[in-house]
mmCIF file of C-alpha atoms in Angstrom:
data_model
loop_
_atom_site.group_PDB
_atom_site.id
_atom_site.type_symbol
_atom_site.label_atom_id
_atom_site.label_comp_id
_atom_site.label_asym_id
_atom_site.label_seq_id
_atom_site.Cartn_x
_atom_site.Cartn_y
_atom_site.Cartn_z
ATOM 1 C CA MET A 944 -23.623 -27.053 -64.840
ATOM 2 C CA LEU A 945 -21.119 -24.235 -65.155
ATOM 3 C CA ALA A 946 -23.778 -21.690 -64.230
ATOM 4 C CA TRP A 947 -24.712 -23.715 -61.119
ATOM 5 C CA SER A 948 -21.050 -23.822 -59.978
ATOM 6 C CA PHE A 949 -20.662 -20.087 -60.496
ATOM 7 C CA ASN A 950 -23.828 -19.367 -58.492
ATOM 8 C CA THR A 951 -22.648 -21.657 -55.717
ATOM 9 C CA TRP A 952 -19.291 -19.856 -55.601
ATOM 10 C CA LEU A 953 -21.035 -16.482 -55.414
ATOM 11 C CA MET A 954 -23.219 -17.683 -52.543
ATOM 12 C CA GLY A 955 -20.188 -19.046 -50.616
ATOM 13 C CA TRP A 956 -18.129 -15.861 -50.962
ATOM 14 C CA PRO A 957 -20.002 -13.919 -48.205
ATOM 15 C CA CYS A 958 -19.337 -16.843 -45.843
ATOM 16 C CA VAL A 959 -15.619 -16.598 -46.574
ATOM 17 C CA LEU A 960 -15.668 -12.845 -45.911
ATOM 18 C CA SER A 961 -17.518 -13.362 -42.631
ATOM 19 C CA LEU A 962 -14.992 -15.981 -41.556
ATOM 20 C CA LEU A 963 -12.098 -13.636 -42.309
ATOM 21 C CA ALA A 964 -13.769 -10.851 -40.304
ATOM 22 C CA VAL A 965 -14.206 -13.125 -37.268
ATOM 23 C CA LEU A 966 -10.580 -14.233 -37.466
ATOM 24 C CA GLY A 967 -9.495 -10.606 -37.600
ATOM 25 C CA GLN A 968 -11.455 -9.768 -34.451
ATOM 26 C CA CYS A 969 -9.997 -12.728 -32.579
ATOM 27 C CA ARG A 970 -6.510 -11.670 -33.570
ATOM 28 C CA GLY A 971 -7.147 -8.200 -32.192
ATOM 29 C CA LEU A 972 -8.157 -9.621 -28.815
ATOM 30 C CA ARG A 973 -4.832 -11.399 -28.273
ATOM 31 C CA ARG A 974 -2.457 -10.010 -25.717
ATOM 32 C CA PRO A 975 0.269 -7.864 -27.236
ATOM 33 C CA SER A 976 3.706 -9.375 -27.319
ATOM 34 C CA ALA A 977 6.482 -8.130 -25.062
ATOM 35 C CA GLY A 978 8.052 -6.276 -27.958
ATOM 36 C CA SER A 979 4.910 -4.289 -28.777
ATOM 37 C CA ALA A 980 4.366 -3.471 -25.078
ATOM 38 C CA HIS A 981 7.907 -2.127 -24.794
ATOM 39 C CA SER A 982 7.503 -0.072 -27.953
ATOM 40 C CA SER A 983 4.663 1.897 -26.333
ATOM 41 C CA VAL A 984 6.871 2.957 -23.405
ATOM 42 C CA ARG A 985 8.188 6.516 -23.677
ATOM 43 C CA CYS A 986 11.899 6.763 -22.896
ATOM 44 C CA TYR A 987 13.949 9.877 -22.206
ATOM 45 C CA SER A 988 17.578 10.851 -22.199
ATOM 46 C CA GLY A 989 19.213 12.546 -19.246
ATOM 47 C CA ALA A 990 19.241 15.857 -21.116
ATOM 48 C CA GLU A 991 15.470 15.692 -21.693
ATOM 49 C CA LEU A 992 14.691 15.173 -18.006
ATOM 50 C CA GLY A 993 17.246 17.100 -15.996
ATOM 51 C CA ASP A 994 16.067 17.976 -12.476
ATOM 52 C CA GLU A 995 12.406 18.307 -13.457
ATOM 53 C CA ALA A 996 9.930 15.887 -15.002
ATOM 54 C CA PRO A 997 8.715 16.656 -18.558
ATOM 55 C CA ALA A 998 6.048 19.365 -18.593
ATOM 56 C CA GLN A 999 3.594 17.199 -20.563
ATOM 57 C CA LEU A 1000 3.466 14.733 -17.660
ATOM 58 C CA LEU A 1001 2.625 17.350 -15.052
ATOM 59 C CA GLY A 1002 -1.136 17.549 -15.471
ATOM 60 C CA ARG A 1003 -3.725 18.312 -12.853
ATOM 61 C CA SER A 1004 -3.087 15.011 -11.102
ATOM 62 C CA LEU A 1005 0.559 15.947 -10.502
ATOM 63 C CA ARG A 1006 0.169 19.341 -8.826
ATOM 64 C CA TRP A 1007 3.069 18.837 -6.437
ATOM 65 C CA ASP A 1008 3.103 22.510 -5.514
ATOM 66 C CA ARG A 1009 -0.031 21.873 -3.446
ATOM 67 C CA HIS A 1010 1.795 19.525 -1.090
ATOM 68 C CA VAL A 1011 3.367 20.956 2.054
ATOM 69 C CA SER A 1012 6.283 18.548 1.677
ATOM 70 C CA VAL A 1013 7.136 20.264 -1.624
ATOM 71 C CA GLN A 1014 6.346 23.841 -0.559
ATOM 72 C CA LEU A 1015 8.701 23.671 2.439
ATOM 73 C CA VAL A 1016 11.797 22.604 0.494
ATOM 74 C CA PRO A 1017 12.860 26.120 -0.685
ATOM 75 C CA HIS A 1018 12.419 27.469 2.865
ATOM 76 C CA LEU A 1019 14.510 24.658 4.365
ATOM 77 C CA GLU A 1020 17.208 25.175 1.747
ATOM 78 C CA GLN A 1021 17.267 28.887 2.571
ATOM 79 C CA LEU A 1022 17.706 28.105 6.270
ATOM 80 C CA GLU A 1023 20.477 25.664 5.459
ATOM 81 C CA ALA A 1024 22.240 28.202 3.276
ATOM 82 C CA SER A 1025 22.063 30.863 6.001
ATOM 83 C CA GLY A 1026 23.695 28.547 8.538
ATOM 84 C CA ALA A 1027 20.711 28.238 10.868
ATOM 85 C CA ARG A 1028 20.205 24.638 9.859
ATOM 86 C CA ARG A 1029 23.816 23.753 10.670
ATOM 87 C CA LEU A 1030 23.417 25.043 14.216
ATOM 88 C CA ARG A 1031 20.320 22.914 14.722
ATOM 89 C CA ARG A 1032 22.149 19.801 13.547
ATOM 90 C CA HIS A 1033 24.599 20.117 16.435
ATOM 91 C CA ARG A 1034 21.783 20.184 18.964
ATOM 92 C CA PRO A 1035 20.867 16.807 20.453
ATOM 93 C CA HIS A 1036 17.772 15.105 19.049
ATOM 94 C CA ALA A 1037 15.838 15.636 22.298
ATOM 95 C CA CYS A 1038 12.341 16.624 23.265
ATOM 96 C CA PRO A 1039 12.351 20.393 23.819
ATOM 97 C CA ALA A 1040 10.920 22.112 26.876
ATOM 98 C CA LEU A 1041 8.156 24.468 25.773
ATOM 99 C CA SER A 1042 7.475 27.932 27.131
ATOM 100 C CA LEU A 1043 4.014 29.404 26.730
ATOM 101 C CA ARG A 1044 5.396 32.903 26.112
ATOM 102 C CA SER A 1045 7.992 31.978 23.519
ATOM 103 C CA GLY A 1046 5.611 29.474 21.954
ATOM 104 C CA LEU A 1047 3.238 32.196 20.837
ATOM 105 C CA ARG A 1048 5.852 33.472 18.378
ATOM 106 C CA SER A 1049 6.894 30.045 17.091
ATOM 107 C CA GLU A 1050 5.737 27.979 14.150
ATOM 108 C CA PRO A 1051 3.010 25.337 14.696
ATOM 109 C CA HIS A 1052 5.493 22.440 14.544
ATOM 110 C CA GLU A 1053 7.540 24.112 17.309
ATOM 111 C CA ARG A 1054 4.688 24.926 19.695
ATOM 112 C CA SER A 1055 2.876 21.615 19.249
ATOM 113 C CA ILE A 1056 2.709 19.324 22.285
ATOM 114 C CA SER A 1057 4.069 16.739 19.844
ATOM 115 C CA PRO A 1058 6.779 18.925 18.261
ATOM 116 C CA TRP A 1059 8.633 17.922 15.134
ATOM 117 C CA ARG A 1060 11.322 19.189 12.804
ATOM 118 C CA TYR A 1061 11.827 18.914 9.052
ATOM 119 C CA ARG A 1062 14.643 17.466 7.005
ATOM 120 C CA ILE A 1063 15.078 17.348 3.226
ATOM 121 C CA ASP A 1064 14.831 13.853 1.770
ATOM 122 C CA GLU A 1065 16.556 13.713 -1.632
ATOM 123 C CA ASP A 1066 16.234 10.955 -4.230
ATOM 124 C CA GLU A 1067 17.839 11.480 -7.636
ATOM 125 C CA ASN A 1068 15.555 8.877 -9.249
ATOM 126 C CA ARG A 1069 12.337 10.492 -8.014
ATOM 127 C CA TYR A 1070 10.222 13.449 -9.112
ATOM 128 C CA PRO A 1071 9.981 15.595 -7.050
ATOM 129 C CA ARG A 1072 13.614 14.955 -6.230
ATOM 130 C CA LYS A 1073 13.436 16.769 -2.874
ATOM 131 C CA LEU A 1074 10.708 16.427 -0.247
ATOM 132 C CA ALA A 1075 10.425 17.755 3.309
ATOM 133 C CA PHE A 1076 10.080 14.888 5.799
ATOM 134 C CA ALA A 1077 8.837 15.484 9.359
ATOM 135 C CA GLU A 1078 10.639 13.899 12.318
ATOM 136 C CA CYS A 1079 9.088 13.722 15.810
ATOM 137 C CA LEU A 1080 11.277 15.257 18.526
ATOM 138 C CA CYS A 1081 9.610 13.464 21.429
ATOM 139 C CA SER A 1082 8.742 9.876 22.148
ATOM 140 C CA GLY A 1083 6.100 11.106 24.562
ATOM 141 C CA CYS A 1084 4.236 14.417 24.456
ATOM 142 C CA VAL A 1085 4.759 17.768 26.145
ATOM 143 C CA ASP A 1086 2.581 18.586 29.143
ATOM 144 C CA ALA A 1087 0.918 21.935 28.422
ATOM 145 C CA LYS A 1088 1.044 22.924 32.109
ATOM 146 C CA THR A 1089 4.661 22.096 32.906
ATOM 147 C CA GLY A 1090 6.210 22.343 29.424
ATOM 148 C CA ARG A 1091 7.984 19.026 30.064
ATOM 149 C CA GLU A 1092 7.696 15.681 28.312
ATOM 150 C CA THR A 1093 5.236 13.164 29.688
ATOM 151 C CA THR A 1094 4.980 9.485 28.825
ATOM 152 C CA SER A 1095 1.229 9.349 29.406
ATOM 153 C CA LEU A 1096 0.887 10.039 25.658
ATOM 154 C CA ASN A 1097 2.971 8.984 22.663
ATOM 155 C CA SER A 1098 4.107 11.037 19.672
ATOM 156 C CA VAL A 1099 3.425 9.414 16.304
ATOM 157 C CA THR A 1100 4.054 10.548 12.754
ATOM 158 C CA ILE A 1101 1.242 11.664 10.451
ATOM 159 C CA HIS A 1102 1.688 10.527 6.848
ATOM 160 C CA GLN A 1103 0.333 11.780 3.554
ATOM 161 C CA THR A 1104 0.274 9.648 0.416
ATOM 162 C CA VAL A 1105 1.988 11.481 -2.434
ATOM 163 C CA LEU A 1106 2.085 10.477 -6.094
ATOM 164 C CA VAL A 1107 5.629 10.621 -7.474
ATOM 165 C CA LEU A 1108 7.420 9.552 -10.644
ATOM 166 C CA ARG A 1109 10.311 7.069 -10.562
ATOM 167 C CA ARG A 1110 13.138 6.875 -13.069
ATOM 168 C CA LYS A 1111 13.619 3.334 -14.359
ATOM 169 C CA PRO A 1112 15.890 1.925 -17.088
ATOM 170 C CA CYS A 1113 14.178 1.900 -20.471
ATOM 171 C CA PRO A 1114 12.892 -1.646 -21.233
ATOM 172 C CA ARG A 1115 13.120 -1.229 -25.009
ATOM 173 C CA PRO A 1116 15.995 -3.079 -26.700
ATOM 174 C CA ALA A 1117 17.061 0.142 -28.422
ATOM 175 C CA GLY A 1118 16.769 2.185 -25.229
ATOM 176 C CA LEU A 1119 20.215 1.513 -23.793
ATOM 177 C CA GLY A 1120 21.197 4.464 -21.612
ATOM 178 C CA LEU A 1121 17.652 5.882 -21.648
ATOM 179 C CA VAL A 1122 15.162 5.974 -18.774
ATOM 180 C CA THR A 1123 11.401 5.796 -18.462
ATOM 181 C CA LEU A 1124 9.117 7.208 -15.764
ATOM 182 C CA GLU A 1125 6.767 5.096 -13.653
ATOM 183 C CA VAL A 1126 4.035 6.264 -11.275
ATOM 184 C CA ASP A 1127 4.573 5.410 -7.615
ATOM 185 C CA TYR A 1128 2.835 6.289 -4.347
ATOM 186 C CA ILE A 1129 4.887 6.968 -1.228
ATOM 187 C CA ARG A 1130 3.950 7.814 2.360
ATOM 188 C CA VAL A 1131 5.513 11.129 3.338
ATOM 189 C CA PRO A 1132 5.710 12.087 7.048
ATOM 190 C CA VAL A 1133 4.205 15.576 7.285
ATOM 191 C CA GLY A 1134 3.822 16.110 11.034
ATOM 192 C CA CYS A 1135 3.367 14.527 14.452
ATOM 193 C CA THR A 1136 0.461 14.132 16.850
ATOM 194 C CA CYS A 1137 -0.229 12.730 20.312
ATOM 195 C CA VAL A 1138 -2.009 9.421 20.847
ATOM 196 C CA LEU A 1139 -2.823 7.176 23.777
ATOM 197 C CA PRO A 1140 -0.056 4.608 24.336
ATOM 198 C CA ARG A 1141 -0.689 1.015 23.390
ATOM 199 C CA THR A 1142 -0.971 -1.169 26.451
ATOM 200 C CA ALA A 1143 -0.765 -4.965 26.543
ATOM 201 C CA PHE A 1144 -3.582 -6.747 28.361
#
Protein backbone atom coordinates (compact mmCIF):
# COMPACT_ATOMS: atom_id res chain seq x y z
CA MET A 1 0.00 0.00 0.00
CA LEU A 2 2.83 2.35 0.88
CA ALA A 3 4.62 1.50 -2.35
CA TRP A 4 1.45 2.24 -4.36
CA SER A 5 1.08 5.68 -2.70
CA PHE A 6 4.72 6.52 -3.38
CA ASN A 7 4.38 5.53 -7.05
CA THR A 8 1.22 7.59 -7.36
CA TRP A 9 2.99 10.61 -5.86
CA LEU A 10 5.89 10.19 -8.29
CA MET A 11 3.50 10.03 -11.24
CA GLY A 12 1.63 13.18 -10.09
CA TRP A 13 4.78 15.26 -9.60
CA PRO A 14 5.32 16.00 -13.35
CA CYS A 15 1.72 17.27 -13.50
CA VAL A 16 2.45 19.68 -10.66
CA LEU A 17 5.59 20.92 -12.43
CA SER A 18 3.67 21.42 -15.67
CA LEU A 19 0.98 23.38 -13.85
CA LEU A 20 3.58 25.64 -12.25
CA ALA A 21 5.20 26.26 -15.65
CA VAL A 22 1.86 27.27 -17.20
CA LEU A 23 1.13 29.62 -14.32
CA GLY A 24 4.55 31.20 -14.76
CA GLN A 25 3.91 31.85 -18.46
CA CYS A 26 0.52 33.41 -17.75
CA ARG A 27 2.08 35.68 -15.16
CA GLY A 28 4.64 36.85 -17.70
CA LEU A 29 1.91 37.83 -20.15
CA ARG A 30 0.24 40.26 -17.73
CA ARG A 31 0.59 43.94 -18.38
CA PRO A 32 3.31 45.57 -16.30
CA SER A 33 2.15 47.76 -13.48
CA ALA A 34 2.51 51.53 -13.61
CA GLY A 35 5.47 51.36 -11.27
CA SER A 36 7.45 48.95 -13.45
CA ALA A 37 6.64 51.00 -16.59
CA HIS A 38 7.94 54.16 -14.92
CA SER A 39 11.09 52.39 -13.76
CA SER A 40 12.06 51.70 -17.39
CA VAL A 41 11.94 55.41 -18.28
CA ARG A 42 15.36 57.07 -18.45
CA CYS A 43 15.47 60.40 -16.64
CA TYR A 44 18.13 63.10 -16.83
CA SER A 45 19.21 66.06 -14.80
CA GLY A 46 19.63 69.51 -16.30
CA ALA A 47 23.41 69.15 -16.15
CA GLU A 48 23.29 65.91 -18.18
CA LEU A 49 21.27 67.47 -20.99
CA GLY A 50 22.33 71.07 -21.34
CA ASP A 51 21.62 72.55 -24.78
CA GLU A 52 22.13 69.26 -26.63
CA ALA A 53 20.43 65.88 -26.38
CA PRO A 54 22.52 62.96 -25.04
CA ALA A 55 24.86 61.56 -27.69
CA GLN A 56 23.56 57.99 -27.22
CA LEU A 57 20.12 59.11 -28.42
CA LEU A 58 21.38 60.68 -31.62
CA GLY A 59 21.53 57.63 -33.87
CA ARG A 60 21.01 57.46 -37.59
CA SER A 61 17.32 58.25 -37.22
CA LEU A 62 18.13 61.59 -35.56
CA ARG A 63 20.51 63.11 -38.11
CA TRP A 64 19.22 66.65 -37.65
CA ASP A 65 22.19 68.09 -39.51
CA ARG A 66 20.59 66.85 -42.74
CA HIS A 67 17.58 69.13 -42.33
CA VAL A 68 17.68 72.58 -43.91
CA SER A 69 15.80 73.99 -40.92
CA VAL A 70 18.77 73.00 -38.73
CA GLN A 71 21.54 73.89 -41.19
CA LEU A 72 20.28 77.47 -41.61
CA VAL A 73 20.28 78.36 -37.91
CA PRO A 74 24.02 79.26 -37.62
CA HIS A 75 23.76 81.42 -40.77
CA LEU A 76 20.70 83.26 -39.45
CA GLU A 77 22.39 83.81 -36.09
CA GLN A 78 25.44 85.23 -37.88
CA LEU A 79 23.23 87.65 -39.82
CA GLU A 80 21.49 88.67 -36.63
CA ALA A 81 24.79 89.25 -34.87
CA SER A 82 26.09 91.41 -37.74
CA GLY A 83 23.02 93.66 -37.58
CA ALA A 84 21.62 92.77 -41.00
CA ARG A 85 18.73 90.93 -39.42
CA ARG A 86 17.79 93.95 -37.30
CA LEU A 87 17.49 96.12 -40.39
CA ARG A 88 15.17 93.60 -42.03
CA ARG A 89 12.92 93.54 -38.97
CA HIS A 90 12.16 97.23 -39.43
CA ARG A 91 11.03 96.67 -43.00
CA PRO A 92 7.29 96.11 -43.44
CA HIS A 93 6.15 92.52 -43.94
CA ALA A 94 5.20 93.18 -47.57
CA CYS A 95 5.51 91.36 -50.85
CA PRO A 96 8.72 92.59 -52.51
CA ALA A 97 8.95 93.78 -56.10
CA LEU A 98 11.40 91.57 -57.97
CA SER A 99 13.95 92.69 -60.52
CA LEU A 100 15.27 90.18 -63.02
CA ARG A 101 18.78 91.65 -62.90
CA SER A 102 19.15 91.81 -59.13
CA GLY A 103 17.38 88.47 -58.78
CA LEU A 104 20.19 86.62 -60.51
CA ARG A 105 22.50 87.38 -57.58
CA SER A 106 19.97 86.58 -54.85
CA GLU A 107 19.23 83.42 -52.92
CA PRO A 108 16.46 81.09 -54.17
CA HIS A 109 14.02 82.19 -51.45
CA GLU A 110 14.51 85.82 -52.54
CA ARG A 111 14.12 85.33 -56.30
CA SER A 112 11.19 82.92 -56.05
CA ILE A 113 7.85 84.12 -57.42
CA SER A 114 6.58 83.05 -54.00
CA PRO A 115 9.36 84.63 -51.91
CA TRP A 116 9.83 83.88 -48.24
CA ARG A 117 12.09 84.77 -45.35
CA TYR A 118 13.40 82.78 -42.39
CA ARG A 119 13.08 83.31 -38.67
CA ILE A 120 14.55 81.30 -35.80
CA ASP A 121 11.95 79.40 -33.78
CA GLU A 122 13.31 78.58 -30.31
CA ASP A 123 11.85 76.11 -27.82
CA GLU A 124 13.82 75.35 -24.66
CA ASN A 125 11.99 72.03 -24.17
CA ARG A 126 12.77 70.74 -27.66
CA TYR A 127 15.80 69.15 -29.32
CA PRO A 128 16.90 70.74 -31.60
CA ARG A 129 16.17 73.83 -29.56
CA LYS A 130 16.44 76.18 -32.56
CA LEU A 131 14.90 75.65 -36.00
CA ALA A 132 14.63 77.93 -39.04
CA PHE A 133 10.98 78.53 -39.96
CA ALA A 134 10.00 79.92 -43.38
CA GLU A 135 7.44 82.73 -43.65
CA CYS A 136 5.76 83.66 -46.96
CA LEU A 137 6.16 87.33 -47.88
CA CYS A 138 3.24 87.44 -50.32
CA SER A 139 -0.37 86.40 -50.14
CA GLY A 140 -0.38 86.17 -53.92
CA CYS A 141 2.58 85.47 -56.20
CA VAL A 142 4.96 87.68 -58.15
CA ASP A 143 4.36 88.06 -61.87
CA ALA A 144 7.61 87.14 -63.62
CA LYS A 145 7.01 89.73 -66.36
CA THR A 146 6.12 92.76 -64.25
CA GLY A 147 7.86 91.85 -60.98
CA ARG A 148 4.67 92.81 -59.11
CA GLU A 149 2.33 90.74 -56.97
CA THR A 150 -0.66 89.14 -58.64
CA THR A 151 -3.67 87.57 -56.97
CA SER A 152 -4.23 85.06 -59.77
CA LEU A 153 -2.08 82.66 -57.70
CA ASN A 154 -1.70 82.15 -53.95
CA SER A 155 1.46 81.65 -51.90
CA VAL A 156 1.33 78.69 -49.52
CA THR A 157 3.85 77.25 -47.10
CA ILE A 158 5.66 73.97 -47.77
CA HIS A 159 6.13 71.83 -44.66
CA GLN A 160 8.55 69.08 -43.76
CA THR A 161 7.89 66.61 -40.95
CA VAL A 162 10.83 66.58 -38.53
CA LEU A 163 11.42 64.18 -35.66
CA VAL A 164 12.31 66.04 -32.46
CA LEU A 165 12.74 65.19 -28.78
CA ARG A 166 10.60 66.85 -26.10
CA ARG A 167 11.60 67.40 -22.49
CA LYS A 168 8.93 66.14 -20.09
CA PRO A 169 8.90 65.86 -16.28
CA CYS A 170 10.17 62.48 -15.11
CA PRO A 171 7.19 60.22 -14.23
CA ARG A 172 9.13 58.17 -11.67
CA PRO A 173 8.29 58.87 -8.02
CA ALA A 174 11.99 59.37 -7.27
CA GLY A 175 12.52 61.58 -10.31
CA LEU A 176 11.51 64.91 -8.79
CA GLY A 177 13.35 67.67 -10.63
CA LEU A 178 14.46 65.31 -13.41
CA VAL A 179 13.23 65.21 -17.01
CA THR A 180 12.74 62.52 -19.62
CA LEU A 181 12.79 62.79 -23.42
CA GLU A 182 9.88 61.82 -25.65
CA VAL A 183 9.82 61.49 -29.45
CA ASP A 184 7.57 63.94 -31.27
CA TYR A 185 6.93 64.84 -34.91
CA ILE A 186 6.38 68.46 -35.90
CA ARG A 187 5.63 70.15 -39.23
CA VAL A 188 8.33 72.70 -40.00
CA PRO A 189 7.68 75.35 -42.70
CA VAL A 190 10.68 75.17 -45.04
CA GLY A 191 9.61 77.31 -48.00
CA CYS A 192 6.74 78.70 -50.06
CA THR A 193 5.24 77.88 -53.44
CA CYS A 194 2.50 79.16 -55.75
CA VAL A 195 -0.82 77.38 -56.14
CA LEU A 196 -4.12 78.04 -57.88
CA PRO A 197 -6.53 79.88 -55.56
CA ARG A 198 -9.45 77.98 -54.11
CA THR A 199 -12.71 79.14 -55.61
CA ALA A 200 -16.19 78.47 -54.23
CA PHE A 201 -18.71 77.05 -56.69
